[in-house]
PDB file of C-alpha atoms in Angstrom:
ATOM      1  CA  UNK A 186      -0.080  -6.276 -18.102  1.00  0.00           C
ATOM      2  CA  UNK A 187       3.342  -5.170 -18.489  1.00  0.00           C
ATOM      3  CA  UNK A 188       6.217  -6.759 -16.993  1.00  0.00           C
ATOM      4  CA  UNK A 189      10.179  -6.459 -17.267  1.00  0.00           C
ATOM      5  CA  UNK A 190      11.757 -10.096 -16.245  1.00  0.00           C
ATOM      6  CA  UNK A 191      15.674 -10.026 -15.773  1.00  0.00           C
ATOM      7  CA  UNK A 192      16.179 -13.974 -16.064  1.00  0.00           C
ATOM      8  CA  UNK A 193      19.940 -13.955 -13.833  1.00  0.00           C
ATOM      9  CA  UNK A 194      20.013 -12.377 -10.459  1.00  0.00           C
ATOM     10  CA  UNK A 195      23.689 -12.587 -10.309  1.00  0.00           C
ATOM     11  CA  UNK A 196      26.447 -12.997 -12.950  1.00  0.00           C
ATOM     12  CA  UNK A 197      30.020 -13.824 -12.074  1.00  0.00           C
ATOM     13  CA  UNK A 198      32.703 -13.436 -14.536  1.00  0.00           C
ATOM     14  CA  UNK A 199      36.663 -12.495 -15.064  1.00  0.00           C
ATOM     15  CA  UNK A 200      37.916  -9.209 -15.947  1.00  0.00           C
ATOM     16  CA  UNK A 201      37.960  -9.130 -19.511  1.00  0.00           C
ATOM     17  CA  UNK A 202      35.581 -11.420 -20.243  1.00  0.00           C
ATOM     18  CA  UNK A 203      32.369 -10.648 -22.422  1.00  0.00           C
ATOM     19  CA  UNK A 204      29.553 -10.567 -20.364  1.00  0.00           C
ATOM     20  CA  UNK A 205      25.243 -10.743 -21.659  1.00  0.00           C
ATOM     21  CA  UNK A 206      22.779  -9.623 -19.173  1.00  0.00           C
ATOM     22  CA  UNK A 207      19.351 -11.176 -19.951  1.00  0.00           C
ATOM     23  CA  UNK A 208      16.245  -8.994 -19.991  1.00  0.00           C
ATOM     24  CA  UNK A 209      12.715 -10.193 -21.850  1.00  0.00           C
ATOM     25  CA  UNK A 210      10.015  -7.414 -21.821  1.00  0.00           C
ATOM     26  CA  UNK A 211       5.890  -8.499 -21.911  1.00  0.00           C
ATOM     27  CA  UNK A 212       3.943  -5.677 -23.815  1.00  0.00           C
ATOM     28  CA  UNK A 213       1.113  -5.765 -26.148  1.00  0.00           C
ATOM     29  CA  UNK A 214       1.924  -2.044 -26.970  1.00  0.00           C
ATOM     30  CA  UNK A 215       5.689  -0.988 -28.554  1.00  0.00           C
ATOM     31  CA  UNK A 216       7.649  -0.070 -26.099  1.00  0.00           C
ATOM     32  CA  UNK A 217      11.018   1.881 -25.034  1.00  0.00           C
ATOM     33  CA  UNK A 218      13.715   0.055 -23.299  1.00  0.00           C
ATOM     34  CA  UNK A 219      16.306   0.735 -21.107  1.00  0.00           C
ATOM     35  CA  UNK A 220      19.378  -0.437 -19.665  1.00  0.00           C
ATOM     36  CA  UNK A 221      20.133   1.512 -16.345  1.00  0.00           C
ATOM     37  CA  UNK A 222      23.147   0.988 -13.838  1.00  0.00           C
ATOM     38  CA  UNK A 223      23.348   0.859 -10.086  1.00  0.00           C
ATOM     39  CA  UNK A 224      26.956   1.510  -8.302  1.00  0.00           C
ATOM     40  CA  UNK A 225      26.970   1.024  -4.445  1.00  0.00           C
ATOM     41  CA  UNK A 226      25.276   3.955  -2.929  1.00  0.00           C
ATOM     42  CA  UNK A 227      24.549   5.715  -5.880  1.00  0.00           C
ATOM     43  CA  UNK A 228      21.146   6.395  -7.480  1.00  0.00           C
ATOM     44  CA  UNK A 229      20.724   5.066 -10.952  1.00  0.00           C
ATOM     45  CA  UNK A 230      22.123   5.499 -14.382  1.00  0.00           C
ATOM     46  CA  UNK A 231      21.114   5.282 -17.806  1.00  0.00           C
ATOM     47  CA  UNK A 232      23.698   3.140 -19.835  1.00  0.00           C
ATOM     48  CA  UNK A 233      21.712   2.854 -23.242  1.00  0.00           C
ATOM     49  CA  UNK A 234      18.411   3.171 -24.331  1.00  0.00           C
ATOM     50  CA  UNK A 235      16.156   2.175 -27.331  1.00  0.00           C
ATOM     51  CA  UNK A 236      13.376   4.226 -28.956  1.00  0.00           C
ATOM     52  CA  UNK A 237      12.973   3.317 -32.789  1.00  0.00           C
ATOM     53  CA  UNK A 238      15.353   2.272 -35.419  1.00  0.00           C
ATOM     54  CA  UNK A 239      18.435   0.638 -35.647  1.00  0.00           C
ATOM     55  CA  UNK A 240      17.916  -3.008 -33.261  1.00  0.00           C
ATOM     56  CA  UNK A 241      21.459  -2.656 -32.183  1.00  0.00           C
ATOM     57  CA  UNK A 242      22.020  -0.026 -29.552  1.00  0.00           C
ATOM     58  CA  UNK A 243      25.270   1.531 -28.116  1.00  0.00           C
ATOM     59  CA  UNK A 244      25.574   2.849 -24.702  1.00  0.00           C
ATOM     60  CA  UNK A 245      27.952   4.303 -22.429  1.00  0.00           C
ATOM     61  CA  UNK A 246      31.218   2.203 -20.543  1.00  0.00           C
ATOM     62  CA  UNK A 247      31.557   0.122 -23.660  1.00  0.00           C
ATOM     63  CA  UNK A 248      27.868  -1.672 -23.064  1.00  0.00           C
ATOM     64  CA  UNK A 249      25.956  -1.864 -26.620  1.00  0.00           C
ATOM     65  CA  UNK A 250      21.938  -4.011 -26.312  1.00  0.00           C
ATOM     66  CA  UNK A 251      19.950  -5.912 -28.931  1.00  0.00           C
ATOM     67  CA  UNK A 252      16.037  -4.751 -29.541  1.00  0.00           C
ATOM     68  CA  UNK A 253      14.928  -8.582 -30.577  1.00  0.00           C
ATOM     69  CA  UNK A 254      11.392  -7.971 -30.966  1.00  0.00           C
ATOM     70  CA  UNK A 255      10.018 -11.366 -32.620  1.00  0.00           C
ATOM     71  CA  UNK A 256      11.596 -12.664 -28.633  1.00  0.00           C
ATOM     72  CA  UNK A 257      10.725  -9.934 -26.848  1.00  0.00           C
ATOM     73  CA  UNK A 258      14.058  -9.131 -25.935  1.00  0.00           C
ATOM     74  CA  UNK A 259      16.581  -6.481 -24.711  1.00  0.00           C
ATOM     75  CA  UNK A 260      20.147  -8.436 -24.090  1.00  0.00           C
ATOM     76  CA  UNK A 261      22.572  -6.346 -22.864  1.00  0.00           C
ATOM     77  CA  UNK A 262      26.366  -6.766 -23.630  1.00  0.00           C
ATOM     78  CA  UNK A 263      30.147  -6.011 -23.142  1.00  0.00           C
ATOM     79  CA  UNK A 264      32.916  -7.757 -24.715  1.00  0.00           C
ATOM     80  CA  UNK A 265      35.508  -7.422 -22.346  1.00  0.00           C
ATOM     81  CA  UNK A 266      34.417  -6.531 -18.463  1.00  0.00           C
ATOM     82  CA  UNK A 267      36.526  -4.928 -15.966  1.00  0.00           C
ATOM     83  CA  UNK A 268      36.941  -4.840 -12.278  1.00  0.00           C
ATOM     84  CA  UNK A 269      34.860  -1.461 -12.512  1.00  0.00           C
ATOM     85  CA  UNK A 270      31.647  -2.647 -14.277  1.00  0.00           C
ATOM     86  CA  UNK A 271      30.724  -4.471 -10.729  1.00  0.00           C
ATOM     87  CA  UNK A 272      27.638  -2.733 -10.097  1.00  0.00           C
ATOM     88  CA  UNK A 273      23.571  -3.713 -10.169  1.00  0.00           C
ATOM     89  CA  UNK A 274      21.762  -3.394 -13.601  1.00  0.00           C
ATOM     90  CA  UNK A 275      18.605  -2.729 -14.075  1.00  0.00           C
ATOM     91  CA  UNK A 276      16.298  -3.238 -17.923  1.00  0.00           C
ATOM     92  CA  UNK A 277      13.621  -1.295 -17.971  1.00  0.00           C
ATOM     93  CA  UNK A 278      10.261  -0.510 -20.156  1.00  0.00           C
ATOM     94  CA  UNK A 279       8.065   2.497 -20.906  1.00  0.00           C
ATOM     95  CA  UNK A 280       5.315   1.235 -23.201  1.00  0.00           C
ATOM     96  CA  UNK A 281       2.554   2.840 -24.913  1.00  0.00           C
ATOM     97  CA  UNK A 282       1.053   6.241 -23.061  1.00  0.00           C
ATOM     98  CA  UNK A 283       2.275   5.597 -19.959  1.00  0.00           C
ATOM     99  CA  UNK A 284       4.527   8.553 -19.935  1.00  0.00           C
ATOM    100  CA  UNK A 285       7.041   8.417 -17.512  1.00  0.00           C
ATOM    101  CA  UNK A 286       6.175   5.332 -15.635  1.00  0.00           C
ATOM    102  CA  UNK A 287       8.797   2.786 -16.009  1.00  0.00           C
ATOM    103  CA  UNK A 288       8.400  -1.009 -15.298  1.00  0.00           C
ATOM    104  CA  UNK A 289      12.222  -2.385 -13.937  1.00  0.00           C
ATOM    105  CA  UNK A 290      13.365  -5.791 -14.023  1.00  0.00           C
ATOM    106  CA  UNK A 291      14.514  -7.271 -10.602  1.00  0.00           C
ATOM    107  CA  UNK A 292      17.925  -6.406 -11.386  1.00  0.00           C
ATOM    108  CA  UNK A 293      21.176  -8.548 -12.271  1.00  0.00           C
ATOM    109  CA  UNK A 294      24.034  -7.941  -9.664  1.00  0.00           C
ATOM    110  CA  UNK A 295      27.535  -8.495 -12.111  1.00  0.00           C
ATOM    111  CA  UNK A 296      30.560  -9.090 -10.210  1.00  0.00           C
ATOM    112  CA  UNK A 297      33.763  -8.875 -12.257  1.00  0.00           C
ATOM    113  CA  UNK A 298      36.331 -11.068 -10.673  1.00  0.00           C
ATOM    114  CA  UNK A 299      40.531 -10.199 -10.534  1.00  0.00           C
TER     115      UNK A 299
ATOM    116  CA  UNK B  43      25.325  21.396  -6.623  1.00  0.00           C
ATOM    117  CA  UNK B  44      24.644  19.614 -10.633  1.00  0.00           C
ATOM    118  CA  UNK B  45      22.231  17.280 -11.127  1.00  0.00           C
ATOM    119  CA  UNK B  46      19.827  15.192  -8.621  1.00  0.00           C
ATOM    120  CA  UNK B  47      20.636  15.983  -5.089  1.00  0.00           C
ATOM    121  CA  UNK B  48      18.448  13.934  -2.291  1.00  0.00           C
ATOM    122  CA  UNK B  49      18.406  14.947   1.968  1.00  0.00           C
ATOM    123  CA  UNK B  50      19.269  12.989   4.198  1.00  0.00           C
ATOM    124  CA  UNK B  51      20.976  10.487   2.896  1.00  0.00           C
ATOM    125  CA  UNK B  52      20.186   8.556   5.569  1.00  0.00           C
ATOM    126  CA  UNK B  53      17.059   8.460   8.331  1.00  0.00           C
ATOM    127  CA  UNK B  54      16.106   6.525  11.302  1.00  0.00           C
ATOM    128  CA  UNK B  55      12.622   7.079  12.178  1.00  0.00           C
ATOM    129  CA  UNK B  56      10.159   6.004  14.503  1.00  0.00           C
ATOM    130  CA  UNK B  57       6.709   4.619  13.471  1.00  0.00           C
ATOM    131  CA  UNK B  58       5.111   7.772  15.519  1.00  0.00           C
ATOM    132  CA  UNK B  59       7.412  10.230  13.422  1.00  0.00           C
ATOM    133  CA  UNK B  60       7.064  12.451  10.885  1.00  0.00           C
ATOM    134  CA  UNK B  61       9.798  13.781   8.750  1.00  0.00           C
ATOM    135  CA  UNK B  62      10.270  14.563   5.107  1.00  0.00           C
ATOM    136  CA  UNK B  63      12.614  13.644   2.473  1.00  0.00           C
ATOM    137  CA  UNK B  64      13.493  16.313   0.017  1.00  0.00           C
ATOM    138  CA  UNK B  65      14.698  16.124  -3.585  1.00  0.00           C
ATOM    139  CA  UNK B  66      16.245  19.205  -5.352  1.00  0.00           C
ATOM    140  CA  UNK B  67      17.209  18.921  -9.220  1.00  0.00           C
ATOM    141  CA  UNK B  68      19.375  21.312 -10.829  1.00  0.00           C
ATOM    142  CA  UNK B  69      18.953  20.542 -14.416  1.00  0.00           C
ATOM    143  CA  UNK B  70      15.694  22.396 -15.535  1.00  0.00           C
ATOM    144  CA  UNK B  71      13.848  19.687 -15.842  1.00  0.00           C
ATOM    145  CA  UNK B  72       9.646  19.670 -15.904  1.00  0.00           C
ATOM    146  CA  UNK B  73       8.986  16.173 -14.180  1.00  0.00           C
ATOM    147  CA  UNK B  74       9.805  14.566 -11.173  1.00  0.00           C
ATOM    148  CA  UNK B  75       9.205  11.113  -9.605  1.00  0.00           C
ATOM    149  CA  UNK B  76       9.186   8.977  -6.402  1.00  0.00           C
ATOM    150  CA  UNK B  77      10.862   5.341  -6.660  1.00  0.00           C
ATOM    151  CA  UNK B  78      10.781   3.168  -3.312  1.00  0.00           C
ATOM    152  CA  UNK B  79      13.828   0.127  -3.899  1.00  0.00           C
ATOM    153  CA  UNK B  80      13.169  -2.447  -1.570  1.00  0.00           C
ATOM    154  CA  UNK B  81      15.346  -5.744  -1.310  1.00  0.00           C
ATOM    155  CA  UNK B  82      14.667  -8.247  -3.828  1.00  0.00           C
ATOM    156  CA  UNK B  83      12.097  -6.765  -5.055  1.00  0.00           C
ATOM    157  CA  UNK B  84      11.672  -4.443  -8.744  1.00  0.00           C
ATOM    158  CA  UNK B  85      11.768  -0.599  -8.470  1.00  0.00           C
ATOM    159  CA  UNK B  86       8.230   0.856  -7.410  1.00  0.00           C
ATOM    160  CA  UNK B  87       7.368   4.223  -9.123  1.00  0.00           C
ATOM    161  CA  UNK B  88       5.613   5.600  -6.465  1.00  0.00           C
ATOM    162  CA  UNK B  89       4.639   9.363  -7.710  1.00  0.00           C
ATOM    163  CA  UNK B  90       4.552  11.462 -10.896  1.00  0.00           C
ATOM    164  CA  UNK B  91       4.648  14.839 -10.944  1.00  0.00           C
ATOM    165  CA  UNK B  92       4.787  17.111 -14.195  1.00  0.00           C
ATOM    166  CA  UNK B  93       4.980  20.973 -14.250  1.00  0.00           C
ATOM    167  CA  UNK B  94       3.881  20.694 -10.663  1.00  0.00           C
ATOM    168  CA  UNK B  95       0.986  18.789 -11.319  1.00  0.00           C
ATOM    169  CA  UNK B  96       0.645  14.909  -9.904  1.00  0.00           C
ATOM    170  CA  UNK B  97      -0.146  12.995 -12.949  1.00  0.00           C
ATOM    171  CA  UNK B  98       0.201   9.435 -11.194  1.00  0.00           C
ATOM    172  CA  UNK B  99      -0.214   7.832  -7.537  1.00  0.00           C
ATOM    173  CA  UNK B 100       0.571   4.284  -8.056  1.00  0.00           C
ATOM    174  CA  UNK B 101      -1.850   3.137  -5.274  1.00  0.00           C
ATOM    175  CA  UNK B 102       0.867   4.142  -2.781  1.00  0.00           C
ATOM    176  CA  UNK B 103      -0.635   4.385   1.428  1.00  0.00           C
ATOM    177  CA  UNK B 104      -1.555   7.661   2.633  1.00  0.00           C
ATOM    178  CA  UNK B 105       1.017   7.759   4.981  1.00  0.00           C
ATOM    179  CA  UNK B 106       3.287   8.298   2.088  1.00  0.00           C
ATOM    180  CA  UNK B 107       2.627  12.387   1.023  1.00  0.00           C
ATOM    181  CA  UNK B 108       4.107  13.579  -1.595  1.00  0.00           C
ATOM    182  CA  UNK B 109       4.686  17.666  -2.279  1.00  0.00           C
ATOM    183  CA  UNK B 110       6.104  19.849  -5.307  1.00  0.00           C
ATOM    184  CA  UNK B 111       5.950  22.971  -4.839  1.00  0.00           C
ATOM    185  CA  UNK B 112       7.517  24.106  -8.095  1.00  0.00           C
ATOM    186  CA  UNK B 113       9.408  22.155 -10.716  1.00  0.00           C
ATOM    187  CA  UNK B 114      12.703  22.026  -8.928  1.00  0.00           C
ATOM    188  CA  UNK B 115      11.565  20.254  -5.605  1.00  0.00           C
ATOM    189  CA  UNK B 116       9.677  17.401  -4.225  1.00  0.00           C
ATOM    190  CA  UNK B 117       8.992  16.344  -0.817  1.00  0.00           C
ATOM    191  CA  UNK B 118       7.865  13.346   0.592  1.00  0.00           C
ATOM    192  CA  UNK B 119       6.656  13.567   3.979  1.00  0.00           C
ATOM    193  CA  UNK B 120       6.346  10.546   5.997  1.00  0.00           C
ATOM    194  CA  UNK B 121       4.067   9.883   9.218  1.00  0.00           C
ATOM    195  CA  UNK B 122       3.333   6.801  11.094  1.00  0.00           C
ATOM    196  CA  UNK B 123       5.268   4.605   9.286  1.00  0.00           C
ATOM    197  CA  UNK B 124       5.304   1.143   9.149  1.00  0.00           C
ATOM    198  CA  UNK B 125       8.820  -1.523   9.338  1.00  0.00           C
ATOM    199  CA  UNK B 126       8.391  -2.649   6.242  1.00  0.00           C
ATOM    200  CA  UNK B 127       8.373   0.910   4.639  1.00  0.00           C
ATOM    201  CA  UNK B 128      12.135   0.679   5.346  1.00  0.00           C
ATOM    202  CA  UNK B 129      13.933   1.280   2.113  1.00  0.00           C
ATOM    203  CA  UNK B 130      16.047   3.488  -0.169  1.00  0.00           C
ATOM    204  CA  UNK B 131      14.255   6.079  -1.788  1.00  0.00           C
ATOM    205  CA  UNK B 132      14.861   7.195  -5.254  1.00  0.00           C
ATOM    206  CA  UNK B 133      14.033  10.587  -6.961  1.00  0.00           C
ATOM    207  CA  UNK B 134      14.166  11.154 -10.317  1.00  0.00           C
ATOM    208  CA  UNK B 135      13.723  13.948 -12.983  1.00  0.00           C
ATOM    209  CA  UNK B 136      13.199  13.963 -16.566  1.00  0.00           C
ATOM    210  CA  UNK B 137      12.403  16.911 -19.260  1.00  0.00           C
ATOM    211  CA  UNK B 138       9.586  15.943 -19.731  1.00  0.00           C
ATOM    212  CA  UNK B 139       7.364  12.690 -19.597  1.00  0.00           C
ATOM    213  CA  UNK B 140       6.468  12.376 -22.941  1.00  0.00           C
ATOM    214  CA  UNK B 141       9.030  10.910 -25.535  1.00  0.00           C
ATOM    215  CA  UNK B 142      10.846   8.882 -23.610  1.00  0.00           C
ATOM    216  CA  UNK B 143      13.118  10.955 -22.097  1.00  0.00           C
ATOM    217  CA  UNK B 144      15.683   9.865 -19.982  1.00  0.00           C
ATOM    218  CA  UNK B 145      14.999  10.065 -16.198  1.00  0.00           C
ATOM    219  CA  UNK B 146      18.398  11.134 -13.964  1.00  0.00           C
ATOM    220  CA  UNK B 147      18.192   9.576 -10.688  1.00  0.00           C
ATOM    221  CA  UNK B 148      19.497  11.039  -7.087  1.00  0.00           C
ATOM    222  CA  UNK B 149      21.566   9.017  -4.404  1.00  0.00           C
ATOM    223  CA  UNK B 150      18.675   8.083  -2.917  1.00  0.00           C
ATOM    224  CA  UNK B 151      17.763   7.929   1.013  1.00  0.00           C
ATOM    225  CA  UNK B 152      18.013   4.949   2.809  1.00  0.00           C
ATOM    226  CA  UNK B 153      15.026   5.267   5.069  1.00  0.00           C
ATOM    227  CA  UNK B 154      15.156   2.498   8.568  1.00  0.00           C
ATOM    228  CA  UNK B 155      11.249   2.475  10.291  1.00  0.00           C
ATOM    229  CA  UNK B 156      12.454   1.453  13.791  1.00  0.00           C
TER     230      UNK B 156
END
């Protein structure tokens, strides 16, 4: 079976500090994986993603992932936070032929403090 | 309106009711999904619909019916509901479903099953 695990549930940090949001992916298929984010009363949206290539992915806001796939990973990154980043993220996995249907992690809630 | 648009944003609802939440994307896209985001719990895909077609019911109750009538729109209509249906509701659209394409989500409806 498939399954996204998102090992922190919450992250605190200072503004401009870096910041890695853990996310290990279980798959015996390759897989696609996402990074998407979660402001207050908003729906969701897509930061980065990966498909093939290059391990090291860049996404929107600054955020840039690692594809580790020897540890079955999908870290996501920032070097220097700010107050706005607050928000829910969510990694993410579309393996194989299942088209469309996305497993999510439980989510990491990052606060960014003053 | 641009992108994912969701109504009501919010709805109270009796477990005798029936209403219907309606999603409306404005970005040409070919498929179309249900999430359900309960607290503390993962993202549920809930329904997959491609050119109109549903391509995936992810074992979700019967009192939970879903409706496309062309590629733009998707209803879920909701009767005799139960408390712990309460949640926000996420719909999504995507080009297509193959590839890995990225899905843009709407604000979501907070459903309350009183």
């Amino acid at each position: 079976a498939q399954s996204v695990t998102q090992l922190d549930s919450q992250v605190p940090v200072f503004e401009e500090a870096p910041v890695e949001l853990r996310c290990n992916y279980s798959s015996s298929v390759s897989v696609y994986l996402f990074w998407y984010v979660q402001y207050p009363n908003q729906g969701l949206q897509l930061l980065l993603k990966y498909l093939s290539g290059s391990t090291l992915v860049k996404g929107i806001n600054g955020f840039e992932a690692e594809f580790n796939k020897s540890q079955t990973s999908f870290h996501l990154r920032k070097p220097s936070v700010h107050i706005s980043d607050t928000a829910e993220y969510f990694c993410a996995m579309e393996g194989g032929t299942s088209y469309g249907k996305l497993t999510f992690g439980q989510g990491t809630i990052l606060t960014v403090h003053p | 309106e641009t992108g994912v648009t969701q109504t009501p944003r919010h709805l109270v609802m009796g477990m005798t009711n029936k209403k219907s939440l309606k999603c409306e994307q404005h970005l040409g896209h070919n498929a179309m999904y249900w999430y359900k985001q309960s607290a503390k719990k993962p993202l549920e895909l809930m329904f997959v619909y491609n050119f109109k077609e549903q391509t995936e019911n992810n074992s979700v109750p019967s009192r939970f019916s879903p409706e496309c009538p062309n590629s733009s729109h998707l209803f879920l209509h909701l009767h005799t509901l139960q408390p712990e249906d309460s949640a926000l509701y996420l719909c999504a659209s995507s080009q297509a479903i193959q590839g890995a394409y990225e899905q843009y989500f709407g604000p979501g409806t907070r459903l309350t099953v009183t």
